[in-house]
CSV table of C-alpha atoms in Angstrom, one decimal:
chain,number,residue,atom,x,y,z
A,257,UNK,CA,66.4,158.4,53.4
A,258,UNK,CA,67.0,156.6,56.7
A,259,UNK,CA,65.4,153.6,55.4
A,260,UNK,CA,67.6,153.7,52.1
A,261,UNK,CA,70.4,153.7,54.1
A,262,UNK,CA,69.5,150.7,56.4
A,263,UNK,CA,68.5,148.8,53.4
A,264,UNK,CA,71.9,149.4,51.8
A,265,UNK,CA,73.7,148.5,55.1
A,266,UNK,CA,71.6,145.3,55.5
A,267,UNK,CA,72.3,144.1,52.0
A,268,UNK,CA,76.0,144.7,52.5
A,269,UNK,CA,75.9,142.8,55.6
A,270,UNK,CA,74.1,139.9,54.1
A,271,UNK,CA,76.6,139.7,51.3
A,272,UNK,CA,79.4,139.8,53.7
A,273,UNK,CA,78.1,136.9,55.7
A,274,UNK,CA,77.5,135.0,52.4
A,275,UNK,CA,81.1,135.6,51.3
A,276,UNK,CA,82.4,134.5,54.6
A,277,UNK,CA,80.3,131.2,54.5
A,278,UNK,CA,81.8,130.6,50.8
A,279,UNK,CA,85.4,131.3,52.2
A,280,UNK,CA,84.9,128.8,55.2
A,281,UNK,CA,83.3,126.3,52.6
A,282,UNK,CA,86.2,126.6,50.2
A,283,UNK,CA,88.8,126.4,53.0
A,284,UNK,CA,87.0,123.1,54.4
A,285,UNK,CA,87.0,121.6,50.8
A,286,UNK,CA,90.6,122.6,49.9
A,287,UNK,CA,91.7,120.9,53.4
A,288,UNK,CA,89.5,117.6,52.6
A,289,UNK,CA,90.8,117.3,49.3
A,290,UNK,CA,94.5,117.8,50.2
A,291,UNK,CA,94.4,115.4,53.2
A,292,UNK,CA,94.7,111.7,52.7
A,293,UNK,CA,94.2,109.4,55.4
A,294,UNK,CA,94.3,105.7,54.8
A,295,UNK,CA,93.0,102.5,56.6
A,296,UNK,CA,94.1,99.3,54.9
A,297,UNK,CA,91.1,96.9,54.5
A,298,UNK,CA,91.2,93.3,54.9
A,299,UNK,CA,92.4,91.4,51.8
A,300,UNK,CA,92.0,87.7,50.9
A,301,UNK,CA,94.7,86.1,48.8
A,302,UNK,CA,98.2,85.8,49.9
A,303,UNK,CA,99.3,86.5,46.3
A,304,UNK,CA,98.7,90.2,46.7
A,305,UNK,CA,99.7,90.8,50.4
A,306,UNK,CA,103.3,91.9,50.0
A,307,UNK,CA,104.8,93.8,52.7
A,308,UNK,CA,101.8,93.5,54.9
A,309,UNK,CA,101.2,91.5,57.9
A,310,UNK,CA,99.5,88.3,57.4
A,311,UNK,CA,97.2,86.1,59.8
A,312,UNK,CA,95.1,83.2,59.2
A,313,UNK,CA,91.4,83.6,59.4
A,314,UNK,CA,88.7,81.3,60.8
A,315,UNK,CA,88.8,79.3,57.6
A,316,UNK,CA,92.7,78.8,57.5
A,317,UNK,CA,93.1,81.3,54.8
A,318,UNK,CA,95.8,84.2,54.9
A,319,UNK,CA,94.5,87.4,55.3
A,320,UNK,CA,96.3,90.8,55.7
A,321,UNK,CA,95.0,93.6,57.8
A,322,UNK,CA,96.2,96.9,59.2
A,323,UNK,CA,94.8,100.2,60.6
A,324,UNK,CA,97.9,102.2,59.9
A,325,UNK,CA,97.0,105.6,58.8
A,326,UNK,CA,99.0,107.7,56.5
A,327,UNK,CA,102.4,108.6,58.2
A,328,UNK,CA,102.3,112.0,57.0
A,329,UNK,CA,99.8,114.4,55.3
A,330,UNK,CA,100.6,114.1,51.6
A,331,UNK,CA,98.7,117.4,50.2
A,332,UNK,CA,98.2,117.4,46.7
A,333,UNK,CA,99.0,113.9,45.4
A,334,UNK,CA,99.8,114.9,41.9
A,335,UNK,CA,102.5,117.4,42.8
A,336,UNK,CA,104.3,114.4,44.6
A,337,UNK,CA,104.4,112.2,41.6
A,338,UNK,CA,106.5,112.2,38.4
A,339,UNK,CA,106.1,109.5,35.8
A,340,UNK,CA,109.0,108.4,33.6
A,341,UNK,CA,106.5,106.3,31.6
A,342,UNK,CA,104.5,108.8,29.4
A,343,UNK,CA,101.3,107.5,29.9
A,344,UNK,CA,98.1,108.9,28.5
A,345,UNK,CA,96.2,108.0,31.6
A,346,UNK,CA,96.9,109.0,35.0
A,347,UNK,CA,98.7,106.7,37.2
A,348,UNK,CA,96.2,106.7,40.1
A,349,UNK,CA,93.3,105.9,37.8
A,350,UNK,CA,95.1,102.5,36.9
A,351,UNK,CA,95.3,101.4,40.5
A,352,UNK,CA,92.8,99.2,42.1
A,353,UNK,CA,91.8,100.1,45.6
A,354,UNK,CA,94.2,97.6,47.3
A,355,UNK,CA,97.0,98.7,45.0
A,356,UNK,CA,96.4,102.2,45.7
A,357,UNK,CA,96.2,101.7,49.3
A,358,UNK,CA,99.6,100.0,49.4
A,359,UNK,CA,101.0,102.7,47.0
A,360,UNK,CA,100.0,105.6,49.0
A,361,UNK,CA,101.1,104.1,52.4
A,362,UNK,CA,104.7,103.8,50.7
A,363,UNK,CA,104.4,107.0,49.0
A,364,UNK,CA,103.5,108.6,52.6
A,365,UNK,CA,106.4,106.7,54.2
A,366,UNK,CA,109.0,108.2,51.5
A,367,UNK,CA,107.7,111.6,52.2
A,368,UNK,CA,108.0,111.3,55.8
A,369,UNK,CA,111.4,110.0,55.4
A,370,UNK,CA,112.4,112.3,52.7
A,371,UNK,CA,113.7,112.0,49.4
A,372,UNK,CA,116.7,113.0,47.5
A,373,UNK,CA,116.6,116.0,45.4
A,374,UNK,CA,118.6,117.1,42.3
A,375,UNK,CA,120.8,119.2,44.2
A,376,UNK,CA,121.8,116.4,46.8
A,377,UNK,CA,119.7,117.7,49.7
A,378,UNK,CA,116.9,115.7,51.2
A,379,UNK,CA,113.6,117.1,52.0
A,380,UNK,CA,109.8,115.9,52.4
A,381,UNK,CA,107.5,116.8,49.3
A,382,UNK,CA,110.2,115.9,46.6
A,383,UNK,CA,108.5,114.5,43.5
A,384,UNK,CA,108.6,110.5,43.5
A,385,UNK,CA,108.7,108.6,40.2
A,386,UNK,CA,105.3,106.6,40.5
A,387,UNK,CA,106.0,104.1,38.1
A,388,UNK,CA,109.5,103.2,39.5
A,389,UNK,CA,108.0,103.2,43.1
A,390,UNK,CA,105.5,100.8,41.9
A,391,UNK,CA,108.2,98.5,40.2
A,392,UNK,CA,110.0,98.5,43.5
A,393,UNK,CA,106.7,97.0,45.1
A,394,UNK,CA,106.5,94.3,42.3
A,395,UNK,CA,103.7,96.2,40.1
A,396,UNK,CA,104.2,97.3,36.6
A,397,UNK,CA,102.3,98.6,33.7
A,398,UNK,CA,101.7,95.7,31.1
A,399,UNK,CA,99.9,94.8,27.9
A,400,UNK,CA,97.6,91.9,28.3
A,401,UNK,CA,98.4,88.5,28.9
A,402,UNK,CA,94.9,87.0,28.4
A,403,UNK,CA,92.3,88.4,25.9
A,404,UNK,CA,88.5,87.2,25.8
A,405,UNK,CA,88.0,87.7,22.2
A,406,UNK,CA,84.3,86.8,21.9
A,407,UNK,CA,81.9,85.8,20.8
A,408,UNK,CA,79.3,88.9,21.5
A,409,UNK,CA,76.2,87.5,23.4
A,410,UNK,CA,78.2,84.4,24.3
A,411,UNK,CA,78.6,85.1,28.1
A,412,UNK,CA,81.7,87.4,27.9
A,413,UNK,CA,80.1,90.0,30.5
A,414,UNK,CA,79.5,87.3,33.1
A,415,UNK,CA,82.8,85.8,32.7
A,416,UNK,CA,84.6,89.0,33.1
A,417,UNK,CA,82.6,89.7,36.3
A,418,UNK,CA,83.8,86.2,37.6
A,419,UNK,CA,87.5,86.4,36.7
A,420,UNK,CA,87.9,90.1,37.7
A,421,UNK,CA,87.4,88.9,41.3
A,422,UNK,CA,90.1,86.4,41.1
A,423,UNK,CA,93.2,87.9,43.2
A,424,UNK,CA,95.7,86.7,40.4
A,425,UNK,CA,93.6,88.6,37.6
A,426,UNK,CA,94.0,92.3,36.8
A,427,UNK,CA,91.7,93.6,34.1
A,428,UNK,CA,91.2,96.7,31.8
A,429,UNK,CA,90.1,99.9,33.5
A,430,UNK,CA,86.7,99.6,35.0
A,431,UNK,CA,86.6,96.1,33.4
A,432,UNK,CA,85.3,97.8,30.1
A,433,UNK,CA,85.8,96.5,26.5
A,434,UNK,CA,89.0,98.3,25.0
A,435,UNK,CA,88.2,98.0,21.4
A,436,UNK,CA,91.7,99.0,20.7
A,437,UNK,CA,92.4,96.3,17.7
A,438,UNK,CA,89.2,97.2,16.0
A,439,UNK,CA,88.0,100.7,16.8
A,440,UNK,CA,90.9,102.5,18.1
A,441,UNK,CA,93.8,101.1,16.1
A,442,UNK,CA,94.9,104.5,15.1
A,443,UNK,CA,96.0,105.1,18.6
A,444,UNK,CA,99.4,104.2,19.8
A,445,UNK,CA,100.3,100.7,21.6
A,446,UNK,CA,101.0,102.9,24.8
A,447,UNK,CA,97.6,104.1,24.7
A,448,UNK,CA,96.3,100.4,24.6
A,449,UNK,CA,98.6,99.6,27.5
A,450,UNK,CA,97.2,102.7,29.5
A,451,UNK,CA,93.9,101.0,29.4
A,452,UNK,CA,94.9,98.4,31.7
A,453,UNK,CA,95.3,98.4,35.4
A,454,UNK,CA,98.5,98.3,37.1
A,455,UNK,CA,99.3,94.4,37.9
A,456,UNK,CA,101.4,92.8,40.2
A,457,UNK,CA,104.3,90.5,38.8
A,458,UNK,CA,102.2,87.4,40.0
A,459,UNK,CA,98.9,88.8,38.1
A,460,UNK,CA,97.9,88.2,34.6
A,461,UNK,CA,96.3,91.4,32.6
A,462,UNK,CA,93.2,90.4,31.3
A,463,UNK,CA,90.9,92.1,28.7
A,464,UNK,CA,87.7,91.4,26.7
A,465,UNK,CA,86.4,92.8,23.4
A,466,UNK,CA,83.9,90.3,21.8
A,467,UNK,CA,84.2,92.1,18.6
A,468,UNK,CA,87.8,90.8,18.1
A,469,UNK,CA,86.7,87.4,17.2
A,470,UNK,CA,84.6,88.6,14.2
A,471,UNK,CA,87.0,91.4,12.9
A,472,UNK,CA,89.0,90.5,9.8
A,473,UNK,CA,92.2,92.1,10.7
A,474,UNK,CA,92.5,91.8,14.6
A,475,UNK,CA,94.2,88.2,14.9
A,476,UNK,CA,97.0,89.5,12.4
A,477,UNK,CA,97.2,92.9,14.5
A,478,UNK,CA,97.4,91.1,17.8
A,479,UNK,CA,100.1,88.8,16.5
A,480,UNK,CA,102.2,91.5,15.2
A,481,UNK,CA,101.8,93.9,18.4
A,482,UNK,CA,101.7,91.7,21.2
A,483,UNK,CA,103.6,88.6,20.0
A,484,UNK,CA,102.5,85.2,19.4
A,485,UNK,CA,103.5,82.7,22.0
A,486,UNK,CA,102.8,84.4,25.4
A,487,UNK,CA,99.1,85.2,24.9
A,488,UNK,CA,96.1,83.2,25.9
A,489,UNK,CA,92.7,83.7,24.5
A,490,UNK,CA,89.3,82.8,25.8
A,491,UNK,CA,86.6,82.1,23.5
A,492,UNK,CA,82.8,82.1,24.7
A,493,UNK,CA,80.4,80.5,22.2
A,494,UNK,CA,76.7,79.4,22.5
A,495,UNK,CA,74.0,77.7,20.4
A,496,UNK,CA,74.5,80.1,17.2
A,497,UNK,CA,70.8,80.4,16.6
A,498,UNK,CA,70.2,81.4,20.4
A,499,UNK,CA,73.3,83.7,19.9
A,500,UNK,CA,72.0,85.3,16.6
A,501,UNK,CA,68.4,86.0,18.1
A,502,UNK,CA,70.1,87.7,21.3
A,503,UNK,CA,72.3,89.6,19.2
A,504,UNK,CA,69.6,90.8,17.0
A,505,UNK,CA,67.3,91.8,20.1
A,506,UNK,CA,70.1,93.5,22.3
A,507,UNK,CA,71.4,95.7,19.1
A,508,UNK,CA,68.0,97.4,19.2
A,509,UNK,CA,67.4,97.1,22.9
A,510,UNK,CA,70.6,99.7,23.6
A,511,UNK,CA,70.2,101.9,20.4
A,512,UNK,CA,66.4,102.6,19.9
A,513,UNK,CA,64.2,105.0,21.8
A,514,UNK,CA,62.2,104.0,24.8
A,515,UNK,CA,59.1,105.3,23.0
A,516,UNK,CA,59.8,103.0,19.9
A,517,UNK,CA,60.4,99.9,22.0
A,518,UNK,CA,57.1,100.4,24.0
A,519,UNK,CA,55.3,100.4,20.6
A,520,UNK,CA,56.9,96.9,19.4
A,521,UNK,CA,54.9,93.6,19.8
A,522,UNK,CA,56.2,90.1,19.4
A,523,UNK,CA,54.8,89.9,16.1
A,524,UNK,CA,56.4,93.2,14.9
A,525,UNK,CA,59.9,92.1,16.1
A,526,UNK,CA,59.4,88.6,14.7
A,527,UNK,CA,58.9,90.2,11.4
A,528,UNK,CA,61.8,92.4,11.4
A,529,UNK,CA,63.7,89.4,12.4
A,530,UNK,CA,62.8,87.6,9.4
A,531,UNK,CA,63.4,90.6,7.3
A,532,UNK,CA,66.9,91.2,8.8
A,533,UNK,CA,68.2,87.4,8.5
A,534,UNK,CA,66.5,86.0,5.4
A,535,UNK,CA,66.5,86.9,1.7
A,536,UNK,CA,63.4,87.2,-0.2
A,537,UNK,CA,63.4,83.7,-1.3
A,538,UNK,CA,63.8,82.6,2.2
A,539,UNK,CA,67.4,81.7,2.1
A,540,UNK,CA,69.6,82.8,4.9
A,541,UNK,CA,71.5,86.3,4.5
A,542,UNK,CA,75.1,85.2,4.4
A,543,UNK,CA,76.5,88.8,4.4
A,544,UNK,CA,74.3,89.8,7.6
A,545,UNK,CA,76.4,90.8,10.6
A,546,UNK,CA,74.4,88.9,13.1
A,547,UNK,CA,74.4,85.7,10.9
A,548,UNK,CA,78.2,86.1,10.4
A,549,UNK,CA,79.0,86.4,14.1
A,550,UNK,CA,77.4,83.1,14.6
A,551,UNK,CA,79.8,81.3,12.0
A,552,UNK,CA,82.3,80.4,14.6
A,553,UNK,CA,84.5,78.0,12.4
A,554,UNK,CA,84.9,80.6,10.0
A,555,UNK,CA,86.4,83.1,12.3
A,556,UNK,CA,88.5,80.6,14.2
A,557,UNK,CA,89.9,79.3,11.2
A,558,UNK,CA,91.5,82.8,10.7
A,559,UNK,CA,92.7,83.1,14.2
A,560,UNK,CA,94.5,79.7,14.0
A,561,UNK,CA,96.6,81.3,10.9
A,562,UNK,CA,98.4,83.4,13.6
A,563,UNK,CA,98.3,81.4,16.8
A,564,UNK,CA,98.6,77.8,18.1
A,565,UNK,CA,95.5,75.7,19.0
A,566,UNK,CA,96.4,75.1,22.6
A,567,UNK,CA,96.4,79.0,23.2
A,568,UNK,CA,92.8,78.9,23.1
A,569,UNK,CA,90.3,77.9,25.6
A,570,UNK,CA,86.7,77.4,24.0
A,571,UNK,CA,83.9,77.9,27.0
A,572,UNK,CA,80.4,76.7,26.1
A,573,UNK,CA,77.9,79.3,27.5
A,574,UNK,CA,75.5,76.4,28.4
A,575,UNK,CA,78.2,74.8,30.6
A,576,UNK,CA,79.1,78.1,32.1
A,577,UNK,CA,75.7,78.8,33.3
A,578,UNK,CA,74.6,75.2,34.3
A,579,UNK,CA,77.9,74.5,36.0
A,580,UNK,CA,80.0,77.8,36.8
A,581,UNK,CA,82.5,76.2,39.1
A,582,UNK,CA,83.7,73.8,36.9
A,583,UNK,CA,84.0,76.1,34.1
A,584,UNK,CA,86.0,78.5,36.4
A,585,UNK,CA,88.1,75.7,37.5
A,586,UNK,CA,89.0,74.9,33.8
A,587,UNK,CA,89.7,78.4,33.2
A,588,UNK,CA,91.9,78.5,36.2
A,589,UNK,CA,93.9,75.6,34.8
A,590,UNK,CA,94.2,76.9,31.4
A,591,UNK,CA,95.8,80.1,32.6
A,592,UNK,CA,98.1,78.4,35.4
A,593,UNK,CA,96.2,80.1,38.2
A,594,UNK,CA,95.8,79.0,41.7
A,595,UNK,CA,92.3,77.6,42.4
A,596,UNK,CA,90.5,80.6,44.0
A,597,UNK,CA,86.7,79.6,43.5
A,598,UNK,CA,85.2,77.1,45.6
A,599,UNK,CA,81.6,75.5,46.0
A,600,UNK,CA,80.6,77.7,49.0
A,601,UNK,CA,81.3,80.8,47.2
A,602,UNK,CA,78.8,80.4,44.3
A,603,UNK,CA,75.2,80.7,44.6
A,604,UNK,CA,71.9,81.7,42.8
A,605,UNK,CA,70.1,85.0,43.2
A,606,UNK,CA,66.3,85.4,43.3
A,607,UNK,CA,66.3,86.1,39.4
A,608,UNK,CA,68.5,82.9,38.9
A,609,UNK,CA,71.8,84.8,38.4
A,610,UNK,CA,75.1,82.9,39.3
A,611,UNK,CA,76.7,85.2,41.9
A,612,UNK,CA,79.6,85.3,44.1
A,613,UNK,CA,80.0,85.0,48.0
A,614,UNK,CA,83.5,86.8,48.8
A,615,UNK,CA,84.6,87.9,52.1
A,616,UNK,CA,80.9,87.7,53.4
A,617,UNK,CA,79.6,90.0,50.6
A,618,UNK,CA,77.3,89.0,47.7
A,619,UNK,CA,78.3,89.8,44.3
A,620,UNK,CA,76.2,89.2,41.3
A,621,UNK,CA,77.0,90.1,37.6
A,622,UNK,CA,75.1,93.0,35.8
A,623,UNK,CA,71.7,91.9,34.7
A,624,UNK,CA,71.4,93.0,30.9
A,625,UNK,CA,68.7,90.3,30.1
A,626,UNK,CA,65.6,92.7,31.2
A,627,UNK,CA,64.1,94.7,28.4
A,628,UNK,CA,60.7,96.4,27.5
A,629,UNK,CA,61.6,95.3,23.8
A,630,UNK,CA,59.8,92.1,23.0
A,631,UNK,CA,61.9,89.2,21.6
A,632,UNK,CA,61.0,87.6,18.4
A,633,UNK,CA,59.6,84.3,18.3
A,634,UNK,CA,60.9,81.9,15.5
A,635,UNK,CA,58.7,79.5,14.0
A,636,UNK,CA,59.7,75.8,13.7
A,637,UNK,CA,60.2,76.2,9.8
A,638,UNK,CA,62.5,79.3,10.3
A,639,UNK,CA,64.5,77.7,13.3
A,640,UNK,CA,65.3,74.5,11.1
A,641,UNK,CA,66.2,76.8,8.4
A,642,UNK,CA,68.9,78.4,10.4
A,643,UNK,CA,70.0,75.4,12.3
A,644,UNK,CA,70.5,73.6,8.7
A,645,UNK,CA,72.5,76.8,7.7
A,646,UNK,CA,74.8,76.6,10.8
A,647,UNK,CA,75.2,72.5,10.9
A,648,UNK,CA,78.4,72.4,8.9
A,649,UNK,CA,79.8,75.2,10.8
A,650,UNK,CA,79.3,73.4,13.9
A,651,UNK,CA,80.8,70.3,12.8
A,652,UNK,CA,83.9,71.9,11.6
A,653,UNK,CA,84.2,74.0,14.9
A,654,UNK,CA,84.0,70.6,16.9
A,655,UNK,CA,86.7,69.2,14.5
A,656,UNK,CA,89.0,72.4,14.9
A,657,UNK,CA,89.0,72.3,18.8
A,658,UNK,CA,88.5,68.6,19.5
A,659,UNK,CA,85.2,68.6,21.5
A,660,UNK,CA,81.5,68.5,20.9
A,661,UNK,CA,78.6,70.8,21.9
A,662,UNK,CA,74.9,69.5,22.7
A,663,UNK,CA,73.7,72.3,20.4
A,664,UNK,CA,75.7,71.4,17.4
A,665,UNK,CA,73.2,68.7,16.1
A,666,UNK,CA,69.9,70.4,17.0
């Protein structure tokens, strides 16, 4: 009996200790979640340094810096915000780091000073209209000003990486493809707007969805919903045969199982490629999605029914890879941006990627070229067949945009 009592007592004591530890942990976690301290980091670009102290760095460029912490403890941030703009996405998730820092600093000052309540009294902790506060700081929720419409496997991912580092460019959330005008068009235009980060008045909002270029209805939808004259479009193209092979390979690389991919050989993938793009009689399958996507002139004609030619900048992927700086400067001029990219900023990584050096940090685009799935090899006869098929398309594309491509005559 004494042993039983001792066992029950020790068990109860252990349970009590565990409960106490859990309570202390919960208290610590709750305190951390509801205490916000901010330290403003150094931001290059004078264009987004409004209201912050500026100074010149060793290179003569304007930077802003401060170590000012929050003036007050903000507690649960969501309880301090109301939003007059009913967006399906939370406000804070639409702010990049620099904008969020400035926004929370401003919000903290308001909470410390006190806000006017509906009954006329002033007190801390009163809700603040987040979008109104951002508008007072020069920021707003906007639909895109620039859309990269394609083409798939034409270098759109790399271009997004470069442009999202420009201080006058704000992107879609996490720089992701939005697919509003093709896959999610049943949603409202407000939903589309909520997929964009909050931008300053001096910034352009940029999104990319490569599938837009080849979709029959997208050009008409964009013209109807976003207007005609204010938009600018970036179109990345490359050698149509090379793009076709890359698109074919990538479609299986991202969908097939790892086990299946390991079982494939160059020969088996080459045979699958032939079955995919050629008819039994050897002619090109004109209704194949990979083949259609490389027919640039056909798609561009459809877009030019709704938009002016000078609203498009066509970017050759070969030129973007071989002379990245010159390509980025052309884009800056086309969009009316200040020249941000310079020669010292661009370098090649060990795996030959074109990377950026910003604020002494090295940044490289995501490498999506590596694959365990073998790429198909094209025989000389098959390559000639495909190039003959695209030759008229290439000629018409050059005529439509008023420039030539090295790969058009291959």
